[in-house]
Short mmCIF file of C-alpha atoms in Angstrom, two decimals:
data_model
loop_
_atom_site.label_atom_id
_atom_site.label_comp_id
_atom_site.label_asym_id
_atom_site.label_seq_id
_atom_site.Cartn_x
_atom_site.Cartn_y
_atom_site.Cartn_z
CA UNK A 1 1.48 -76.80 -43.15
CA UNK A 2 2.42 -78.50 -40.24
CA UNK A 3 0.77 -79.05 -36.89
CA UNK A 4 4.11 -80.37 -35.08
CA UNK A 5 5.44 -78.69 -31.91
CA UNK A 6 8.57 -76.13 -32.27
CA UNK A 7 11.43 -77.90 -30.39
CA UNK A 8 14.13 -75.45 -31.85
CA UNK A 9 15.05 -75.12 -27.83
CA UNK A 10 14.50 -78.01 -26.94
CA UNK A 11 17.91 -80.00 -25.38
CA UNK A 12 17.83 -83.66 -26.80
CA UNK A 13 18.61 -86.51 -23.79
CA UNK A 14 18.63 -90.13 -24.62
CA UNK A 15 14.72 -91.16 -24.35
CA UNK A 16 13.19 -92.60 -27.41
CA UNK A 17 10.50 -90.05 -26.71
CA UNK A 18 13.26 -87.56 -27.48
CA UNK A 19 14.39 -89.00 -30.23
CA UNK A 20 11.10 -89.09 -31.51
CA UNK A 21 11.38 -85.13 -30.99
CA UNK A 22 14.29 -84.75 -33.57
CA UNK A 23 12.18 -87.03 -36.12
CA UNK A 24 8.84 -85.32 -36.37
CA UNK A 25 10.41 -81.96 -36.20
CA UNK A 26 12.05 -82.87 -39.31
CA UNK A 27 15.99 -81.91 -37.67
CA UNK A 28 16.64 -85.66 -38.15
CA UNK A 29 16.00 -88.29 -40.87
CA UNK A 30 18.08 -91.05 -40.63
CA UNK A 31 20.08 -93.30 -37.75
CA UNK A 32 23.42 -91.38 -38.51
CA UNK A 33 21.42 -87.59 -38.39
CA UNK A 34 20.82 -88.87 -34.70
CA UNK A 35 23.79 -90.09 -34.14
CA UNK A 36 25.55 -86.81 -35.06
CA UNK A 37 23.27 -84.35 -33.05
CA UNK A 38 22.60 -86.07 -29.68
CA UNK A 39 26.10 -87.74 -29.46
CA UNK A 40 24.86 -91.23 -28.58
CA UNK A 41 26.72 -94.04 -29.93
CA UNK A 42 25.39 -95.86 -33.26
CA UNK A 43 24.33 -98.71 -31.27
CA UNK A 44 21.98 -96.81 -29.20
CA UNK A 45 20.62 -94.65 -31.64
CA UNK A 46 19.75 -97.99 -32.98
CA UNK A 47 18.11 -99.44 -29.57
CA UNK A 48 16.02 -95.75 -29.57
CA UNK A 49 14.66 -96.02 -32.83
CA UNK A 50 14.26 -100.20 -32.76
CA UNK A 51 11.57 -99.12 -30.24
CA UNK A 52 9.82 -95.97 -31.69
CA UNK A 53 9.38 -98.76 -35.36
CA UNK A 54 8.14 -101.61 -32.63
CA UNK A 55 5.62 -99.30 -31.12
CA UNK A 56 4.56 -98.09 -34.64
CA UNK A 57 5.67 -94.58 -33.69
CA UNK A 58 8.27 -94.08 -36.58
CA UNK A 59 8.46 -96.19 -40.25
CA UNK A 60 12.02 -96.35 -41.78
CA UNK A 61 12.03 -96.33 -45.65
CA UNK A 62 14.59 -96.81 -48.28
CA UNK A 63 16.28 -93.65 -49.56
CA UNK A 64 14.42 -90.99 -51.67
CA UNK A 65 15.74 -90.68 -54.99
CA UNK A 66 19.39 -88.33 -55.78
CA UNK A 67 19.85 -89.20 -51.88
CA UNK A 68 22.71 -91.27 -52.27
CA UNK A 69 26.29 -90.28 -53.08
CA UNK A 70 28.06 -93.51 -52.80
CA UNK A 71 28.08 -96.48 -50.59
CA UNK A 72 25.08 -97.84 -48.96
CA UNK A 73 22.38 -95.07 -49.33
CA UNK A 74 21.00 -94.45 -45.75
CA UNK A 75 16.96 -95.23 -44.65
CA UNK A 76 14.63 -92.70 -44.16
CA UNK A 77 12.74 -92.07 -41.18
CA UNK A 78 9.44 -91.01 -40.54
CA UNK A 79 7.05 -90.33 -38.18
CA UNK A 80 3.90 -92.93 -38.52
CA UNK A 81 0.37 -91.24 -38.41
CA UNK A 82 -2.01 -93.92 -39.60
CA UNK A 83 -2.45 -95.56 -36.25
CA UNK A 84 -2.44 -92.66 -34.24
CA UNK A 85 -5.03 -90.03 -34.60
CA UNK A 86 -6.30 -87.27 -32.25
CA UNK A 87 -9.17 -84.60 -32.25
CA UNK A 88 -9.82 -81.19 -31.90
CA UNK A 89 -13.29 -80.06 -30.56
CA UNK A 90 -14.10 -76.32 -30.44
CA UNK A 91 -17.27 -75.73 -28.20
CA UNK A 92 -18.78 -72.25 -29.08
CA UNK A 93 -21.96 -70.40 -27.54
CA UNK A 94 -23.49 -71.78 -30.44
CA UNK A 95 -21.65 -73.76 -32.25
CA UNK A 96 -19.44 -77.30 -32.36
CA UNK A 97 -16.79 -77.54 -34.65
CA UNK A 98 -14.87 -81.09 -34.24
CA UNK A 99 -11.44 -81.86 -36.37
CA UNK A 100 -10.22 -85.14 -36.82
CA UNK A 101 -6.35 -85.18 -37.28
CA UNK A 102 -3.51 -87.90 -37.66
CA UNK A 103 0.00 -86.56 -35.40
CA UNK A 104 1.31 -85.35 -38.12
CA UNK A 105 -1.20 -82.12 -38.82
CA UNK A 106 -2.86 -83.45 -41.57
CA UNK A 107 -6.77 -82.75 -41.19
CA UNK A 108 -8.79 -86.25 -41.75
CA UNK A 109 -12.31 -84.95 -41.64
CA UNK A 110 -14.82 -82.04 -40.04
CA UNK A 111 -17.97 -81.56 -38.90
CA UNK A 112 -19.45 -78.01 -37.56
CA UNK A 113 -23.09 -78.55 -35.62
CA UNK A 114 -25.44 -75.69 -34.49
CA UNK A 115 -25.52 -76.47 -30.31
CA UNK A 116 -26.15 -74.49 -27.96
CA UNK A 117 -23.23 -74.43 -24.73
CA UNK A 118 -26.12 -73.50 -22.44
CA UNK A 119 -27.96 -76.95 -22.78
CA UNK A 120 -25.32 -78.37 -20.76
CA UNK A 121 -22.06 -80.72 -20.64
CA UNK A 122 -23.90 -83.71 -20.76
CA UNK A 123 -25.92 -83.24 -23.84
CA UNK A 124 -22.85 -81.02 -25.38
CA UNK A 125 -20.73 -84.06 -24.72
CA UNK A 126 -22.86 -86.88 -25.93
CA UNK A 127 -23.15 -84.74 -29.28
CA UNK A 128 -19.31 -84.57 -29.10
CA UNK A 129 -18.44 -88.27 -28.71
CA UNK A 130 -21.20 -89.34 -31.42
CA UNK A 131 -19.49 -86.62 -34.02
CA UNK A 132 -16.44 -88.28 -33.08
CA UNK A 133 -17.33 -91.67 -34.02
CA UNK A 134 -18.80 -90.77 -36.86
CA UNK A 135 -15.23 -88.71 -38.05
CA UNK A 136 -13.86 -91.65 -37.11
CA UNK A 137 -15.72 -94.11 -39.11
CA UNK A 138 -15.70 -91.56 -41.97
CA UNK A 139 -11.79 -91.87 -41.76
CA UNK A 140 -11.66 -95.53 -41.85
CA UNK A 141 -10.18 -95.04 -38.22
CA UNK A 142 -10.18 -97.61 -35.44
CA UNK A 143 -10.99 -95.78 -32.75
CA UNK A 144 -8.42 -97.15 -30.27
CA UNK A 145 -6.24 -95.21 -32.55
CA UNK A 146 -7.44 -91.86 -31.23
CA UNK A 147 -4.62 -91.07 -28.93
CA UNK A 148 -5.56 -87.62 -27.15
CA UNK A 149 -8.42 -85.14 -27.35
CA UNK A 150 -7.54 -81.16 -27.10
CA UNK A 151 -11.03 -79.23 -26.10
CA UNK A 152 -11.45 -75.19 -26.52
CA UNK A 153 -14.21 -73.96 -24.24
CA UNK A 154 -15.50 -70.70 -24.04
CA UNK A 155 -14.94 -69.90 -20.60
CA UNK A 156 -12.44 -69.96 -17.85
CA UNK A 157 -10.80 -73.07 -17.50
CA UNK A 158 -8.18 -74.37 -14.78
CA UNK A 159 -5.60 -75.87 -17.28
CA UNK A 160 -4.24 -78.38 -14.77
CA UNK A 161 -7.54 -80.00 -14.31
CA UNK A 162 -9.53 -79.33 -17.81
CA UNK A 163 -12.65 -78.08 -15.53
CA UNK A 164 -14.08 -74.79 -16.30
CA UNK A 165 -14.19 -72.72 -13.30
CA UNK A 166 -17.06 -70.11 -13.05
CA UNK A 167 -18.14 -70.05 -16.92
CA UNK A 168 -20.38 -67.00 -17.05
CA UNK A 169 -22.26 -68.60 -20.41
CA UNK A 170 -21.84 -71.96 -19.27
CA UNK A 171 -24.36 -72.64 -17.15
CA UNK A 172 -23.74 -75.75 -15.63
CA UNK A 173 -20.68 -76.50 -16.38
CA UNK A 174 -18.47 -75.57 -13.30
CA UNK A 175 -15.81 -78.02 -12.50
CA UNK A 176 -17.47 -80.71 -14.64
CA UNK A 177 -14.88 -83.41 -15.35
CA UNK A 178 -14.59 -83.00 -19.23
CA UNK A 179 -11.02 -84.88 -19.18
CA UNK A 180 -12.90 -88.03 -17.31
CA UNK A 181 -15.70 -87.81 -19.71
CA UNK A 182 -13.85 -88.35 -22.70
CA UNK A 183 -11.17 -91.03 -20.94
CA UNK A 184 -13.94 -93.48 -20.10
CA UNK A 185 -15.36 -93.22 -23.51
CA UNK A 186 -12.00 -93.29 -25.68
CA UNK A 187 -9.77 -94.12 -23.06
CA UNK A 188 -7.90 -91.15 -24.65
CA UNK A 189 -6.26 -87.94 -22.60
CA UNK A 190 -8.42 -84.55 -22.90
CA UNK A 191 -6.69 -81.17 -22.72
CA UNK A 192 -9.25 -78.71 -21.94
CA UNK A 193 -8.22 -74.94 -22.71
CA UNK A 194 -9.74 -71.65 -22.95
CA UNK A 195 -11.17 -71.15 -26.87
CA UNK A 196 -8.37 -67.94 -27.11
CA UNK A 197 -5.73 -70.15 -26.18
CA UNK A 198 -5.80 -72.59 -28.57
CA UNK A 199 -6.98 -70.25 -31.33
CA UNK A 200 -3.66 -68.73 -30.42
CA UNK A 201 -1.70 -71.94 -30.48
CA UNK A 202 -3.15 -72.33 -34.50
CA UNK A 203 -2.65 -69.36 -35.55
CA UNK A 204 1.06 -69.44 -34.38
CA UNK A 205 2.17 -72.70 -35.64
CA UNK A 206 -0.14 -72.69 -38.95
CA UNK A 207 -0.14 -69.22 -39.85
CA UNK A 208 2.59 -67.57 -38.54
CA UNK A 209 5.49 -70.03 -37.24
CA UNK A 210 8.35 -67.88 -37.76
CA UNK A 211 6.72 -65.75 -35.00
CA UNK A 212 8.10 -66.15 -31.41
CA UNK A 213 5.92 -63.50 -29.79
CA UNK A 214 2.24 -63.53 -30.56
CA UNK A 215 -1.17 -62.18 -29.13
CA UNK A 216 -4.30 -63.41 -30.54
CA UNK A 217 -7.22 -60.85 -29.65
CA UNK A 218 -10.29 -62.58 -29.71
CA UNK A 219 -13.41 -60.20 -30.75
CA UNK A 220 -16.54 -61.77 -30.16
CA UNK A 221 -19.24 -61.53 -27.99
CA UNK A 222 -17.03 -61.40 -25.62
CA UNK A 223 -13.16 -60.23 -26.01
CA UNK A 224 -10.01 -62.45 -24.56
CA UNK A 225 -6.21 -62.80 -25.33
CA UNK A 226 -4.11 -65.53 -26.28
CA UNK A 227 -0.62 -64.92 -25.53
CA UNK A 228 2.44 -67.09 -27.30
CA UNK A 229 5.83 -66.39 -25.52
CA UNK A 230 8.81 -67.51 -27.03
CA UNK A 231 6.66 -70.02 -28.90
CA UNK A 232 5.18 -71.61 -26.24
CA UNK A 233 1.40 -70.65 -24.54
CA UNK A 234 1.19 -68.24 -21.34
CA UNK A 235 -1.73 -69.21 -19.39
CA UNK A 236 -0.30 -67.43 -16.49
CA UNK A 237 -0.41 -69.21 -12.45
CA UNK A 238 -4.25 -70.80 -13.14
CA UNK A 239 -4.60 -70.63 -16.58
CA UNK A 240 -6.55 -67.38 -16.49
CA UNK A 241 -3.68 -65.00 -18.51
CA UNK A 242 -4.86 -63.07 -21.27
CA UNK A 243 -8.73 -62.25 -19.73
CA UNK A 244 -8.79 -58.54 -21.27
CA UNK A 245 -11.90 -58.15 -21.76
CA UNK A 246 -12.92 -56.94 -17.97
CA UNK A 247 -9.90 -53.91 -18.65
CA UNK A 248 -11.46 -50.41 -18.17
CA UNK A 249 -11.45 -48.54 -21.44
CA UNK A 250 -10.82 -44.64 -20.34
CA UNK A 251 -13.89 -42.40 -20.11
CA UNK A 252 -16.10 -45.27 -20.76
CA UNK A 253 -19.09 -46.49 -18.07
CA UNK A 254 -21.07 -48.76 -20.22
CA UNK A 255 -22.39 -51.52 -17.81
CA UNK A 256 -20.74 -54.79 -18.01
CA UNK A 257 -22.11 -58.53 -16.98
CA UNK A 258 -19.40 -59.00 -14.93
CA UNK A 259 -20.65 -56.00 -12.42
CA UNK A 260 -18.38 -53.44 -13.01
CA UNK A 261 -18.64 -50.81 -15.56
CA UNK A 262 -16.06 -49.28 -18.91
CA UNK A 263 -15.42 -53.03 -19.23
CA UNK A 264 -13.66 -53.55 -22.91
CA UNK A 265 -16.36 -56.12 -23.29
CA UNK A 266 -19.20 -53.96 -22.71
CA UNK A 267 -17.51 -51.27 -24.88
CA UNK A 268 -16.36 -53.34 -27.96
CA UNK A 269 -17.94 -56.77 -28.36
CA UNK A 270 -20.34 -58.14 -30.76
CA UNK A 271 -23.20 -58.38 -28.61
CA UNK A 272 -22.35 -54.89 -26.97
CA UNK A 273 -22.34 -53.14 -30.58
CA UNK A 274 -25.35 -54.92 -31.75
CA UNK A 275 -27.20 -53.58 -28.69
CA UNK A 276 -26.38 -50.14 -29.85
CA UNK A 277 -27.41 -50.33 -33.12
CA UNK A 278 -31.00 -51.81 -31.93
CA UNK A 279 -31.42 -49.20 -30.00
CA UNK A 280 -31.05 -46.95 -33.08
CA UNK A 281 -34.01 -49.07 -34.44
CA UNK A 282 -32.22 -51.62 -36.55
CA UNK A 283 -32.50 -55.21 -36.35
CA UNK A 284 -29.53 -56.33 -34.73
CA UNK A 285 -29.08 -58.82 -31.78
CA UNK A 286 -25.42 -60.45 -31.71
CA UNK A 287 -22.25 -60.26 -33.17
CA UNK A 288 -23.13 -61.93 -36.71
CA UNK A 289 -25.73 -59.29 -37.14
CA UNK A 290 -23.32 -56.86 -36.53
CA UNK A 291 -21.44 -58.12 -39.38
CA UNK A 292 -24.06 -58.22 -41.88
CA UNK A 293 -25.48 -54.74 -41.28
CA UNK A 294 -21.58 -53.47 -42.06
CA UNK A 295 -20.98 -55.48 -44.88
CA UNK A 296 -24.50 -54.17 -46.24
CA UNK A 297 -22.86 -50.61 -45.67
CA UNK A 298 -24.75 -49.59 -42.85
CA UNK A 299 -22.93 -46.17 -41.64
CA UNK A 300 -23.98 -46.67 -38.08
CA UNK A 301 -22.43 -50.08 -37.85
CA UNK A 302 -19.49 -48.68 -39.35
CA UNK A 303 -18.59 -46.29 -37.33
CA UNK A 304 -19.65 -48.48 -34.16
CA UNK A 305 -17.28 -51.19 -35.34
CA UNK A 306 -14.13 -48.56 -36.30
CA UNK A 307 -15.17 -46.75 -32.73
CA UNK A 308 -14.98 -50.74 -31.08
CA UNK A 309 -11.23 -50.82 -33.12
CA UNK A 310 -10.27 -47.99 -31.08
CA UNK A 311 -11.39 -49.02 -27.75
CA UNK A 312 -9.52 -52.35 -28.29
CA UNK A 313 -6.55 -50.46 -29.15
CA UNK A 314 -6.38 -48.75 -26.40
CA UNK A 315 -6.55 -51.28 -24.40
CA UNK A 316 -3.86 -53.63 -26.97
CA UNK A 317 -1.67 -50.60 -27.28
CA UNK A 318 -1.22 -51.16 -23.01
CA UNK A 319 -0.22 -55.01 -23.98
CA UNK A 320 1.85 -53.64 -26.80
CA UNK A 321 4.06 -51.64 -24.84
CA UNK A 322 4.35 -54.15 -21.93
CA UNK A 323 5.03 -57.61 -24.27
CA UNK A 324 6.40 -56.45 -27.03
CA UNK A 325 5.01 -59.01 -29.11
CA UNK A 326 5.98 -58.84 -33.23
CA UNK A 327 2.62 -60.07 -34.23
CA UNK A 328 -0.90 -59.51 -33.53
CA UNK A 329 -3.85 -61.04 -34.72
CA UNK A 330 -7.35 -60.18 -34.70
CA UNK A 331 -10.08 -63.13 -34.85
CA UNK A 332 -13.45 -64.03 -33.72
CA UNK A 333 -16.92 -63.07 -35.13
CA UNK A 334 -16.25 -59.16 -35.77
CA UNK A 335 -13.08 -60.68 -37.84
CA UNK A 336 -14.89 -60.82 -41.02
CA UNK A 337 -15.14 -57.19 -41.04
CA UNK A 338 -11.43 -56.80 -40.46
CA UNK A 339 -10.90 -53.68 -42.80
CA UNK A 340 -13.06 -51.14 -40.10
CA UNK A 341 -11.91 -52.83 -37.07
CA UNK A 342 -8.28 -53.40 -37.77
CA UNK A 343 -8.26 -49.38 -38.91
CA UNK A 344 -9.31 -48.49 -35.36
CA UNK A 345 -7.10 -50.82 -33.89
CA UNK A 346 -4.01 -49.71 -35.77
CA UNK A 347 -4.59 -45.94 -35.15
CA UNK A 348 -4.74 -46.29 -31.21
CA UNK A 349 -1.68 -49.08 -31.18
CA UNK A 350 0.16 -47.09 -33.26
CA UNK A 351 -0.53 -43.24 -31.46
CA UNK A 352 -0.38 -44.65 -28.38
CA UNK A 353 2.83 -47.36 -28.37
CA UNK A 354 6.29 -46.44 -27.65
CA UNK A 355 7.68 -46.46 -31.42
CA UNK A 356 10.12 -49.12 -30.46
CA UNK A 357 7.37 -51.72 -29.29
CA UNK A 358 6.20 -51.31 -33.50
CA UNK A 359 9.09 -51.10 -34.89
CA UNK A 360 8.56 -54.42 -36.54
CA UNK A 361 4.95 -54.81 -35.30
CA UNK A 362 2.27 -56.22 -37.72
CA UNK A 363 -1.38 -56.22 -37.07
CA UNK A 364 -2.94 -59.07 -38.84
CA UNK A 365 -6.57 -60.40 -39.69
CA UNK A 366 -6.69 -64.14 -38.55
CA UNK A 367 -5.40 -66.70 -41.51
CA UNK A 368 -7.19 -69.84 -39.61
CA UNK A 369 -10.27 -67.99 -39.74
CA UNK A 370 -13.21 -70.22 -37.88
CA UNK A 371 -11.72 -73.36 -37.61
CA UNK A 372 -9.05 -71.72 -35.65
CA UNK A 373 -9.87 -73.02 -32.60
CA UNK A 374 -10.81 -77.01 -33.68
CA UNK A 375 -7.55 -76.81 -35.30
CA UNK A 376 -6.11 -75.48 -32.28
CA UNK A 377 -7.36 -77.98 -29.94
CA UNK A 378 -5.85 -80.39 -32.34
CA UNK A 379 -2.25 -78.99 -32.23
CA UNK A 380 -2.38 -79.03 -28.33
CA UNK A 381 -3.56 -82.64 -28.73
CA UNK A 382 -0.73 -83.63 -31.10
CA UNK A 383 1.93 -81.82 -29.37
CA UNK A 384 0.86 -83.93 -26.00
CA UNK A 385 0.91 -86.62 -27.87
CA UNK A 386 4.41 -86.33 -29.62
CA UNK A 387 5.46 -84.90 -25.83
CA UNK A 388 8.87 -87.16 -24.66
CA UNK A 389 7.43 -87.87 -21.78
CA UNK A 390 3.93 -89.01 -23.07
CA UNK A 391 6.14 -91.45 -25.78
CA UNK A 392 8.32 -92.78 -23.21
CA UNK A 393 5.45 -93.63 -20.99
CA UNK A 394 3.74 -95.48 -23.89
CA UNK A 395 7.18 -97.50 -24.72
CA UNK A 396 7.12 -98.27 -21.17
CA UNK A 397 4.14 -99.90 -20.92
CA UNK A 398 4.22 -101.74 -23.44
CA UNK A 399 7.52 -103.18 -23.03
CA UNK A 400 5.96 -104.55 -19.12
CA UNK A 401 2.84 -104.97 -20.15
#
C-alpha cells in the first residue's frame, strides 16, 4: 500500500511542487487531468510538468493499454522514485530498526540491530549512518539520492528542532542536534519525532487510510499516544501531545519514575507488570517477559495484563469521550498479547464512554506490528519530501544554480 501523503484537502495553486501533489496522489495522470482540475491553461500545465521531468521528479510514459478511445492517446505520468530515496530509523531502548524507502512507499531494504539508547547519540548515530550505507549499497543506491531522513525516538522531542528535550531513558541525549548529525553526513533533512507519533502516522496511512480520526496507544515499557486529526498528526504547541502515560489511574498509588504516584505507566506498562509478577517469584524483568509468561498460560500474567487493559481504558475511555476518534489502535511490546489486553481495554471504553463517542468506534490490534515506527519515520520522510514547498525549493535551485 502506499506511503504517499493524503492531500484530499489540499487546495491546488500553480507551483510545480503542487502539481507534483495531484501526481503522486494519483488525482491526476496526464497534462489534460491537470489542466481540468487546477484551471491553468494547457501551456502552463506544460511549463509545470516540463520542470518536475527536468528535475527527474515525474517520468511521462506512453498510454497503458484500452486507454485510448480515439485520437492521439494521452501520456502517462508518474512520479519517479529511483533517484530519490529516503529512510526511516526507529531508535528503541533496545533496539534499531532502519527502513530504506524510494518516495513512492515501496520498502527497498531493512535491517533491525540489538543497541542499546543508553550508550549514547554518538555511538547510536555512527551505528545509524553505517546501517544506512550499507541499505544503501544493498539497494544499488547512490547515496546522494537519499533525499530526507524521518527519526522516531523514544522520548520527548521538540518537533521544530528534532532535539529531544529531557529523555528520561536517554541519557545523554538532551538537545543533541540529531537533524545536524545526519545533514553533514548525507547532506539530507532529518525529521526527528516522538516513536508514538510516527507509529501513528503508519498505522494511519498503511493500515487504516480511510480513517480520519485515529489514536495509536502505545503499550510498552512505557505508555504514550499518537493522535491523527483529520488525517494529519497533533503534536500539540511543543510537540509533547499525546504523553498519557503520567495520567492518574483512579484509586491507584503505585510509584512512578516520573515522581508522582497512580501514574498509567506505573500501573500498566511492561516493565511495571513484569515487576509484579517477580515479586510473585517468577522470572520476569521487562515487557517481553511479560509476554512470554502469558503466552505460556501463566494465570498471574493473565490477569495482570487483562487488569493493565482496564487501567488503560480508563484512562482511553477519558480520550474517547473528549476526541471522538473512529479508530483506535493498540501497539507496542504488550501488543502481541492483544486478545487479554484489548478485552480489558474494550470493557472500560465501552462502560465508561458516552454511547455516541462508540457508535462506530473500533478497537484494533496494530496491523504494522514492529516495524511500525521505521515505517513511520519513513512516511514523515516521504511526505516532506513530496511537500510543495520542499519541491519548489529544489526546482529553484536548480534552475539558479
Amino acid at each position: 500500500m502506499s506511503a504517499l501523503p493524503d492531500h484530499s484537502s489540499y487546495t491546488v495553486s500553480h507551483t510545480p511542487g503542487e502539481v507534483l501533489t495531484l501526481i503522486s496522489s494519483g488525482a491526476a495522470a496526464t497534462r489534460a487531468d491537470l489542466s481540468r482540475m487546477t484551471g491553468l491553461a494547457r501551456s502552463t500545465v506544460s511549463q509545470r510538468v516540463d520542470a518536475l521531468i527536468a528535475h527527474g521528479f515525474v517520468d511521462e510514459s506512453g498510454p497503458e493499454a484500452g486507454g485510448s478511445t480515439g485520437g492521439r492517446p494521452p501520456r502517462r505520468l508518474r512520479l519517479r522514485t529511483r533517484e530519490h530515496a529516503v529512510a526511516g530509523v526507529d531508535l528503541g531502548a533496545s533496539h534499531c530498526r532502519v527502513a530504506l524507502m524510494d518516495i513512492g512507499g515501496t520498502t527497498l531494504a531493512t535491517q533491525e540491530d540489538p543497541l542499546s539508547i543508553g550508550d549514547g547519540p554518538d555511538s547510536v548515530l555512527r551505528h545509524v549512518e553505517r546501517t544506512l550505507h550499507t541499505l544503501l549499497e544493498k539497494s544499488e543506491r547512490d547515496p546522494r539520492t537519499l533525499r530526507s531522513i524521518g527519526v522516531g525516538v523514544p522520548g520527548p522531542v521538540e518537533f521544530s528542532t528534532g532535539r529531544p528535550v529531557d529523555p528520561p531513558i536517554m541519557p545523554g541525549w538532551h538537545q543533541y542536534p540529531i537533524p545536524e548529525f545526519f545533514a553533514s553526513r548525507f547532506g539530507a533533512r532529518a525529521l526527528v519525532d516522538n516513536d508514538v507519533n510516527v507509529m501513528a502516522l503508519a498505522e494511519q496511512r498503511r493500515a487504516f487510510p480511510d480513517t480520519r480520526f485515529l489514536l495509536y496507544i502505545k503499550v510498552g515499557t512505557g505508555i504514550g499516544c499518537g493522535i491523527v486529526a483529520d488525517g494529519r498528526l497533533h503534536r500539540g504547541a511543543q510537540g509533547s501531545a499525546g504523553d498519557i502515560g503520567h495520567i492518574k489511574v483512579s484509586e491507584q498509588e503505585d510509584a512512578c519514575r516520573c515522581g508522582n504516584f497512580g501514574c498509567l505507566e506505573a500501573v500498566a506498562g511492561g516493565a511495571a507488570i513484569a515487576a509484579k509478577l517477580a515479586g510473585l517469584g517468577l522470572d520476569a524483568a521487562s515487557g517481553s517477559d511479560v509476554v512470554r509468561l502469558v503466552k505460556s498460560g501463566n494465570r498471574d500474567a493473565l490477569r495482570m495484563v487483562r487488569e493493565a487493559g482496564r487501567a488503560v481504558g480508563e484512562v482511553l475511555a477519558g480520550l474517547v469521550n473528549f476526541f471522538n476518534p473512529d479508530t483506535v489502535v493498540l501497539g507496542g511490546a504488550l501488543a502481541a498479547v492483544h486478545d487479554q489486553l484489548l478485552a480489558g481495554v474494550r470493557e472500560a471504553v465501552y462502560r465508561r464512554s458516552h454511547p455516541l463517542a462508540t457508535h462506530v468506534l473500533r478497537i484494533e490490534p496494530s496491523r504494522t506490528g514492529e516495524n511500525a515506527a521505521a515505517f513511520g519515520a519513513g512516511i514523515l520522510a516521504i511526505e516532506h519530501a513530496l511537500s510543495p514547498a520542499q519541491v519548489d525549493r529544489q526546482v529553484a535551485r536548480d534552475v539558479t544554480s
